[in-house]
Amino acid sequence: MTNKTVAIIGGGIAGLETSIQLEKLGYNVSLFEKDQTLGGHAAKWDRLFPNRRHATEVIESLTKSIGKNIQLNLASPVNKINRENGSFVIETNGKSQKADAIVLATGFELFPASKKEEYGYGIFENVITSAELESMFSSNGKPLMTNGKAPEKVAIIHCVGSRDEKVNRPYCSKVCCVTAVKQAIEIKEALPNTEVYCFYMDLRMFGPGYEELYKEAQVKGVIFIRGRLSETSELEGNRLLIKSEDTLSSKPLKMSVDMVVLMVGMSPLSSTDNLLKNLNLEPNHDGFVQVKDYHLMPTHTETDGVFVAGACTGPNNITDSVNAARSAAIEVHKYLISK
């Protein structure tokens, strides 16, 4: 064990894995998490793609590996970071702690669906987000409408807050397509008689097992329509009328459904803006943390001693975040032994 300490900011998947690997390398670790619990967004998820493993299994596996030299600081948002004599001073909850290096693993926030006012989120009761649907799966296993009934027809809308210049989100959020397919399958499994429609721009099923998941959805009767939602309005009985265009046939399309699910993308975490200023860092063109070299130094930043891991640099899945965390731990180690 060295006498050096690394501060990890963020207690999601990337932050946990980075902490575990650094402790194995002999460092003291101080992990700062703004919420009361660990796990980040994954802790609010039910099952993961592509094999529908329960998210709790992944988080529990990580938390069981937290050793005695990892200091957990929960409900501890980092307010300020100063540089003093080559070290960092982290201020949180009126206290300060020193560290020899920092790993930003602050993650992302979900795109606020209310910004797409034409989609009806926050206006119509049965327009929900993918995160809210996942919560339904966690709590009762079935998607239910506000009147407690099961929907007979569900429309899943891809790319909400992704690939959209109008809301300054031109990038792909990477996991929305496969999440939509996974959730469509789960709706069909929970409610076999429910009709499920996926409205997509392009299906980007790039990962191992993703294409097979898409084929499974087709076999189970999920209907895929290449088109983008233009407007949602409400009918009698809280039913919804959606207007779109079938871009394969170039024909307008109207459909009445019972529930609309918006696949919200990943957005930069706005609360990290002050931290970036403290650390003399700039956001990249999408608003996430800028890395030093996208190809060769994806876990370094332009500030000496500050590293990054996970979705704070852009949309990532869990596997990406774990790999980035392990890489960051190695780079921190190389940095500290050279000092």
Tab-separated table of C-alpha atoms in Angstrom:
chain	number	residue	atom	x	y	z
A	1	MET	CA	0.000	0.000	0.000
A	2	THR	CA	1.322	3.396	-0.995
A	3	ASN	CA	0.681	6.596	0.910
A	4	LYS	CA	-0.962	8.170	-2.132
A	5	THR	CA	-4.673	8.838	-2.464
A	6	VAL	CA	-6.838	9.009	-5.568
A	7	ALA	CA	-10.180	10.813	-5.556
A	8	ILE	CA	-12.924	9.266	-7.661
A	9	ILE	CA	-15.814	11.610	-8.392
A	10	GLY	CA	-18.910	9.572	-9.165
A	11	GLY	CA	-20.151	6.305	-7.690
A	12	GLY	CA	-21.682	4.707	-10.757
A	13	ILE	CA	-20.327	1.693	-12.609
A	14	ALA	CA	-17.206	3.485	-13.864
A	15	GLY	CA	-16.438	5.086	-10.501
A	16	LEU	CA	-16.844	1.826	-8.605
A	17	GLU	CA	-14.684	-0.187	-10.988
A	18	THR	CA	-11.948	2.463	-11.041
A	19	SER	CA	-11.915	2.525	-7.237
A	20	ILE	CA	-11.676	-1.257	-6.969
A	21	GLN	CA	-8.818	-1.492	-9.476
A	22	LEU	CA	-6.847	1.335	-7.873
A	23	GLU	CA	-7.132	-0.235	-4.441
A	24	LYS	CA	-5.804	-3.488	-5.902
A	25	LEU	CA	-2.837	-1.495	-7.190
A	26	GLY	CA	-2.119	-0.332	-3.650
A	27	TYR	CA	-3.715	3.116	-3.452
A	28	ASN	CA	-6.013	4.720	-0.935
A	29	VAL	CA	-9.214	5.774	-2.653
A	30	SER	CA	-11.763	8.421	-1.705
A	31	LEU	CA	-14.959	7.997	-3.694
A	32	PHE	CA	-17.414	10.903	-3.768
A	33	GLU	CA	-21.019	10.244	-4.765
A	34	LYS	CA	-23.648	12.982	-4.791
A	35	ASP	CA	-26.534	10.552	-4.115
A	36	GLN	CA	-27.261	8.429	-1.060
A	37	THR	CA	-26.594	5.169	-2.915
A	38	LEU	CA	-24.034	3.708	-5.302
A	39	GLY	CA	-24.630	2.415	-8.807
A	40	GLY	CA	-25.664	5.547	-10.703
A	41	HIS	CA	-28.253	5.092	-13.439
A	42	ALA	CA	-27.726	1.327	-13.474
A	43	ALA	CA	-29.136	1.145	-9.937
A	44	LYS	CA	-32.457	2.426	-11.281
A	45	TRP	CA	-32.597	-0.128	-14.077
A	46	ASP	CA	-34.330	-3.512	-13.995
A	47	ARG	CA	-32.661	-5.717	-16.606
A	48	LEU	CA	-29.729	-5.144	-18.940
A	49	PHE	CA	-29.277	-5.798	-22.631
A	50	PRO	CA	-28.603	-8.053	-24.430
A	51	ASN	CA	-29.134	-10.993	-22.055
A	52	ARG	CA	-31.614	-9.271	-19.692
A	53	ARG	CA	-29.444	-9.893	-16.657
A	54	HIS	CA	-30.703	-8.066	-13.575
A	55	ALA	CA	-28.796	-4.825	-13.038
A	56	THR	CA	-28.631	-5.502	-9.300
A	57	GLU	CA	-26.313	-8.455	-9.975
A	58	VAL	CA	-23.716	-6.188	-11.581
A	59	ILE	CA	-23.925	-3.545	-8.864
A	60	GLU	CA	-23.801	-6.087	-6.043
A	61	SER	CA	-20.779	-7.749	-7.614
A	62	LEU	CA	-18.973	-4.403	-7.652
A	63	THR	CA	-19.996	-3.279	-4.164
A	64	LYS	CA	-18.871	-6.616	-2.692
A	65	SER	CA	-15.392	-5.849	-4.023
A	66	ILE	CA	-15.105	-2.543	-2.159
A	67	GLY	CA	-12.144	-2.938	0.153
A	68	LYS	CA	-11.143	-1.305	3.430
A	69	ASN	CA	-8.923	1.241	1.693
A	70	ILE	CA	-11.805	2.712	-0.288
A	71	GLN	CA	-13.438	5.537	1.636
A	72	LEU	CA	-17.047	6.038	0.552
A	73	ASN	CA	-18.431	9.564	0.753
A	74	LEU	CA	-22.140	9.283	-0.037
A	75	ALA	CA	-24.484	12.263	-0.372
A	76	SER	CA	-21.318	14.237	-0.988
A	77	PRO	CA	-21.485	16.410	-4.097
A	78	VAL	CA	-18.104	17.919	-4.874
A	79	ASN	CA	-18.453	21.681	-4.728
A	80	LYS	CA	-14.939	22.799	-5.572
A	81	ILE	CA	-11.476	21.477	-6.393
A	82	ASN	CA	-8.276	23.458	-5.807
A	83	ARG	CA	-4.694	22.669	-6.773
A	84	GLU	CA	-2.144	23.028	-3.969
A	85	ASN	CA	1.542	22.093	-4.295
A	86	GLY	CA	0.842	19.417	-6.899
A	87	SER	CA	-2.048	17.897	-4.955
A	88	PHE	CA	-5.795	18.407	-5.266
A	89	VAL	CA	-8.063	19.632	-2.480
A	90	ILE	CA	-11.635	18.415	-2.836
A	91	GLU	CA	-14.336	20.347	-0.987
A	92	THR	CA	-17.658	18.721	-0.149
A	93	ASN	CA	-20.236	19.201	2.594
A	94	GLY	CA	-18.082	21.825	4.282
A	95	LYS	CA	-15.086	19.482	4.503
A	96	SER	CA	-11.935	19.136	2.426
A	97	GLN	CA	-9.794	16.149	1.479
A	98	LYS	CA	-6.489	15.933	-0.354
A	99	ALA	CA	-5.712	13.658	-3.276
A	100	ASP	CA	-2.715	13.030	-5.505
A	101	ALA	CA	-4.835	12.372	-8.610
A	102	ILE	CA	-8.464	12.610	-9.668
A	103	VAL	CA	-10.691	10.441	-11.840
A	104	LEU	CA	-13.863	12.060	-13.116
A	105	ALA	CA	-16.556	9.385	-13.388
A	106	THR	CA	-19.497	11.747	-13.120
A	107	GLY	CA	-21.572	10.014	-15.810
A	108	PHE	CA	-24.501	11.633	-17.579
A	109	GLU	CA	-28.064	12.796	-17.108
A	110	LEU	CA	-31.105	11.739	-19.088
A	111	PHE	CA	-32.369	14.132	-21.716
A	112	PRO	CA	-35.371	16.039	-20.264
A	113	ALA	CA	-38.223	14.785	-22.440
A	114	SER	CA	-40.305	17.882	-21.701
A	115	LYS	CA	-38.007	19.806	-24.068
A	116	LYS	CA	-39.728	17.938	-26.902
A	117	GLU	CA	-43.056	19.545	-26.079
A	118	GLU	CA	-44.674	18.214	-29.253
A	119	TYR	CA	-44.261	14.672	-27.895
A	120	GLY	CA	-46.561	15.410	-24.956
A	121	TYR	CA	-44.349	14.399	-22.030
A	122	GLY	CA	-45.527	16.137	-18.866
A	123	ILE	CA	-48.716	17.109	-20.683
A	124	PHE	CA	-50.440	13.779	-21.328
A	125	GLU	CA	-50.543	11.201	-18.572
A	126	ASN	CA	-49.708	8.137	-20.652
A	127	VAL	CA	-46.600	9.563	-22.294
A	128	ILE	CA	-43.661	8.191	-20.292
A	129	THR	CA	-39.899	7.818	-20.657
A	130	SER	CA	-37.854	4.655	-21.068
A	131	ALA	CA	-36.546	5.141	-17.509
A	132	GLU	CA	-40.095	5.271	-16.147
A	133	LEU	CA	-41.012	2.131	-18.075
A	134	GLU	CA	-37.983	0.371	-16.601
A	135	SER	CA	-39.169	1.399	-13.154
A	136	MET	CA	-42.526	-0.244	-13.890
A	137	PHE	CA	-40.734	-3.471	-14.786
A	138	SER	CA	-38.808	-3.259	-11.506
A	139	SER	CA	-41.860	-2.636	-9.325
A	140	ASN	CA	-44.635	-4.773	-10.813
A	141	GLY	CA	-43.235	-6.395	-13.943
A	142	LYS	CA	-45.769	-4.764	-16.255
A	143	PRO	CA	-46.286	-1.396	-17.932
A	144	LEU	CA	-49.500	0.098	-16.598
A	145	MET	CA	-51.387	3.211	-17.630
A	146	THR	CA	-52.377	5.915	-15.152
A	147	ASN	CA	-55.784	4.279	-14.687
A	148	GLY	CA	-54.109	1.040	-13.616
A	149	LYS	CA	-55.002	-0.820	-16.795
A	150	ALA	CA	-52.592	-2.566	-19.127
A	151	PRO	CA	-52.168	-0.844	-22.502
A	152	GLU	CA	-53.482	-2.598	-25.586
A	153	LYS	CA	-51.242	-0.664	-27.975
A	154	VAL	CA	-47.830	0.888	-27.194
A	155	ALA	CA	-45.638	3.128	-29.367
A	156	ILE	CA	-41.934	3.287	-28.539
A	157	ILE	CA	-40.215	6.379	-29.937
A	158	HIS	CA	-36.471	6.183	-30.596
A	159	CYS	CA	-33.927	9.029	-30.554
A	160	VAL	CA	-35.622	11.437	-28.136
A	161	GLY	CA	-32.884	13.932	-27.364
A	162	SER	CA	-30.438	12.187	-29.690
A	163	ARG	CA	-29.550	12.915	-33.319
A	164	ASP	CA	-31.636	16.063	-33.028
A	165	GLU	CA	-30.151	19.421	-33.982
A	166	LYS	CA	-33.241	21.261	-32.733
A	167	VAL	CA	-32.393	20.487	-29.100
A	168	ASN	CA	-28.604	20.675	-29.597
A	169	ARG	CA	-28.181	16.908	-29.336
A	170	PRO	CA	-26.760	15.952	-32.732
A	171	TYR	CA	-24.971	12.821	-31.527
A	172	CYS	CA	-26.197	9.227	-31.177
A	173	SER	CA	-26.725	8.110	-27.577
A	174	LYS	CA	-25.547	4.631	-28.503
A	175	VAL	CA	-27.802	2.530	-26.260
A	176	CYS	CA	-31.308	3.758	-27.108
A	177	CYS	CA	-31.978	1.362	-30.004
A	178	VAL	CA	-31.038	-1.758	-28.097
A	179	THR	CA	-32.861	-0.516	-24.977
A	180	ALA	CA	-36.008	0.024	-27.036
A	181	VAL	CA	-35.785	-3.477	-28.489
A	182	LYS	CA	-35.206	-4.995	-25.047
A	183	GLN	CA	-38.142	-3.124	-23.552
A	184	ALA	CA	-40.394	-4.012	-26.488
A	185	ILE	CA	-39.655	-7.701	-25.884
A	186	GLU	CA	-40.362	-7.315	-22.175
A	187	ILE	CA	-43.729	-5.674	-22.894
A	188	LYS	CA	-44.660	-8.559	-25.181
A	189	GLU	CA	-43.583	-11.089	-22.561
A	190	ALA	CA	-45.538	-9.370	-19.793
A	191	LEU	CA	-48.566	-8.562	-21.979
A	192	PRO	CA	-48.643	-10.986	-24.943
A	193	ASN	CA	-51.796	-9.456	-26.454
A	194	THR	CA	-50.425	-5.901	-26.454
A	195	GLU	CA	-49.403	-4.479	-29.822
A	196	VAL	CA	-45.948	-2.875	-29.689
A	197	TYR	CA	-44.608	-0.502	-32.343
A	198	CYS	CA	-41.065	0.879	-32.522
A	199	PHE	CA	-40.645	4.132	-34.457
A	200	TYR	CA	-36.965	4.409	-35.364
A	201	MET	CA	-34.640	6.553	-37.494
A	202	ASP	CA	-32.047	3.828	-38.088
A	203	LEU	CA	-31.527	0.716	-36.010
A	204	ARG	CA	-27.964	0.800	-34.697
A	205	MET	CA	-27.544	-2.699	-33.255
A	206	PHE	CA	-23.751	-2.763	-33.146
A	207	GLY	CA	-22.940	-4.864	-30.052
A	208	PRO	CA	-22.587	-8.596	-29.468
A	209	GLY	CA	-26.017	-10.127	-29.067
A	210	TYR	CA	-27.836	-6.974	-30.185
A	211	GLU	CA	-28.820	-8.230	-33.631
A	212	GLU	CA	-30.105	-11.452	-32.098
A	213	LEU	CA	-32.213	-9.392	-29.704
A	214	TYR	CA	-33.690	-7.511	-32.669
A	215	LYS	CA	-34.583	-10.783	-34.403
A	216	GLU	CA	-36.181	-12.052	-31.180
A	217	ALA	CA	-38.326	-8.915	-31.043
A	218	GLN	CA	-39.540	-9.537	-34.588
A	219	VAL	CA	-40.377	-13.150	-33.793
A	220	LYS	CA	-42.346	-12.015	-30.741
A	221	GLY	CA	-44.421	-9.692	-32.929
A	222	VAL	CA	-42.893	-6.260	-32.317
A	223	ILE	CA	-43.577	-4.048	-35.349
A	224	PHE	CA	-40.794	-1.717	-36.537
A	225	ILE	CA	-41.680	1.453	-38.453
A	226	ARG	CA	-38.981	3.674	-39.912
A	227	GLY	CA	-40.261	7.105	-39.052
A	228	ARG	CA	-39.947	9.956	-36.604
A	229	LEU	CA	-42.739	11.209	-34.401
A	230	SER	CA	-43.933	14.713	-35.262
A	231	GLU	CA	-46.784	15.239	-32.794
A	232	THR	CA	-48.777	13.614	-30.007
A	233	SER	CA	-52.284	14.670	-29.029
A	234	GLU	CA	-54.815	13.237	-26.604
A	235	LEU	CA	-58.057	11.462	-27.437
A	236	GLU	CA	-60.979	10.517	-25.215
A	237	GLY	CA	-60.188	8.198	-22.352
A	238	ASN	CA	-56.540	9.326	-22.165
A	239	ARG	CA	-55.720	7.519	-25.411
A	240	LEU	CA	-53.115	9.150	-27.630
A	241	LEU	CA	-52.985	10.054	-31.306
A	242	ILE	CA	-49.499	10.083	-32.776
A	243	LYS	CA	-48.556	11.578	-36.126
A	244	SER	CA	-45.483	10.459	-37.987
A	245	GLU	CA	-44.184	9.682	-41.442
A	246	ASP	CA	-43.277	6.246	-42.707
A	247	THR	CA	-39.970	7.274	-44.267
A	248	LEU	CA	-39.668	4.038	-46.249
A	249	SER	CA	-42.921	4.649	-48.106
A	250	SER	CA	-42.827	8.474	-47.767
A	251	LYS	CA	-46.412	8.433	-46.510
A	252	PRO	CA	-47.876	10.239	-43.484
A	253	LEU	CA	-49.056	7.995	-40.682
A	254	LYS	CA	-51.563	8.412	-37.864
A	255	MET	CA	-52.054	5.894	-35.102
A	256	SER	CA	-54.066	5.803	-31.893
A	257	VAL	CA	-52.285	4.127	-28.993
A	258	ASP	CA	-52.719	3.732	-25.257
A	259	MET	CA	-49.147	4.534	-24.242
A	260	VAL	CA	-46.148	6.341	-25.738
A	261	VAL	CA	-42.661	5.498	-24.460
A	262	LEU	CA	-39.905	8.022	-25.222
A	263	MET	CA	-36.381	6.611	-25.520
A	264	VAL	CA	-34.514	9.478	-23.869
A	265	GLY	CA	-30.829	9.812	-24.698
A	266	MET	CA	-27.757	10.654	-22.647
A	267	SER	CA	-26.966	14.320	-22.017
A	268	PRO	CA	-23.886	15.927	-20.438
A	269	LEU	CA	-24.243	16.300	-16.690
A	270	SER	CA	-24.755	20.017	-16.127
A	271	SER	CA	-23.532	19.882	-12.515
A	272	THR	CA	-19.985	19.120	-13.701
A	273	ASP	CA	-19.579	22.543	-15.349
A	274	ASN	CA	-18.048	24.116	-12.245
A	275	LEU	CA	-15.695	21.167	-11.756
A	276	LEU	CA	-14.426	21.509	-15.300
A	277	LYS	CA	-13.712	25.192	-14.681
A	278	ASN	CA	-11.903	24.355	-11.426
A	279	LEU	CA	-9.740	21.862	-13.294
A	280	ASN	CA	-9.119	24.078	-16.357
A	281	LEU	CA	-10.937	21.615	-18.600
A	282	GLU	CA	-13.159	22.253	-21.585
A	283	PRO	CA	-16.211	20.309	-22.753
A	284	ASN	CA	-16.044	18.609	-26.147
A	285	HIS	CA	-18.307	19.642	-29.037
A	286	ASP	CA	-21.168	17.573	-27.610
A	287	GLY	CA	-20.817	19.048	-24.117
A	288	PHE	CA	-19.177	16.023	-22.455
A	289	VAL	CA	-15.691	16.088	-20.905
A	290	GLN	CA	-12.974	16.551	-23.512
A	291	VAL	CA	-10.277	13.841	-23.492
A	292	LYS	CA	-6.676	14.491	-24.416
A	293	ASP	CA	-6.571	12.200	-27.449
A	294	TYR	CA	-9.664	10.288	-28.559
A	295	HIS	CA	-7.656	7.452	-30.131
A	296	LEU	CA	-4.522	7.164	-28.005
A	297	MET	CA	-5.290	8.774	-24.624
A	298	PRO	CA	-9.045	8.347	-24.061
A	299	THR	CA	-8.762	8.379	-20.249
A	300	HIS	CA	-6.436	11.421	-20.003
A	301	THR	CA	-7.407	15.069	-19.895
A	302	GLU	CA	-5.390	18.170	-20.694
A	303	THR	CA	-4.877	18.772	-16.962
A	304	ASP	CA	-2.006	16.869	-15.373
A	305	GLY	CA	-3.255	14.358	-12.811
A	306	VAL	CA	-6.887	14.431	-13.917
A	307	PHE	CA	-8.312	11.369	-15.655
A	308	VAL	CA	-11.755	10.310	-16.896
A	309	ALA	CA	-13.783	7.118	-17.090
A	310	GLY	CA	-17.248	6.199	-18.310
A	311	ALA	CA	-20.086	8.224	-19.763
A	312	CYS	CA	-18.807	11.621	-18.630
A	313	THR	CA	-16.869	11.616	-21.935
A	314	GLY	CA	-19.884	10.609	-24.056
A	315	PRO	CA	-22.539	7.903	-24.323
A	316	ASN	CA	-21.300	4.524	-23.059
A	317	ASN	CA	-22.795	1.197	-22.130
A	318	ILE	CA	-21.785	-0.728	-19.008
A	319	THR	CA	-19.118	-2.774	-20.787
A	320	ASP	CA	-17.555	0.401	-22.201
A	321	SER	CA	-17.582	1.980	-18.750
A	322	VAL	CA	-15.933	-1.019	-17.077
A	323	ASN	CA	-13.204	-1.143	-19.722
A	324	ALA	CA	-12.629	2.610	-19.460
A	325	ALA	CA	-12.413	2.342	-15.668
A	326	ARG	CA	-9.741	-0.346	-15.816
A	327	SER	CA	-7.784	1.654	-18.350
A	328	ALA	CA	-8.054	4.792	-16.205
A	329	ALA	CA	-6.773	2.923	-13.146
A	330	ILE	CA	-3.683	1.784	-15.049
A	331	GLU	CA	-3.012	5.301	-16.352
A	332	VAL	CA	-3.388	6.793	-12.867
A	333	HIS	CA	-0.927	4.217	-11.565
A	334	LYS	CA	1.610	5.069	-14.298
A	335	TYR	CA	1.190	8.762	-13.501
A	336	LEU	CA	1.681	8.364	-9.747
A	337	ILE	CA	4.713	6.081	-9.867
A	338	SER	CA	6.401	8.577	-12.159
A	339	LYS	CA	6.006	11.442	-9.674
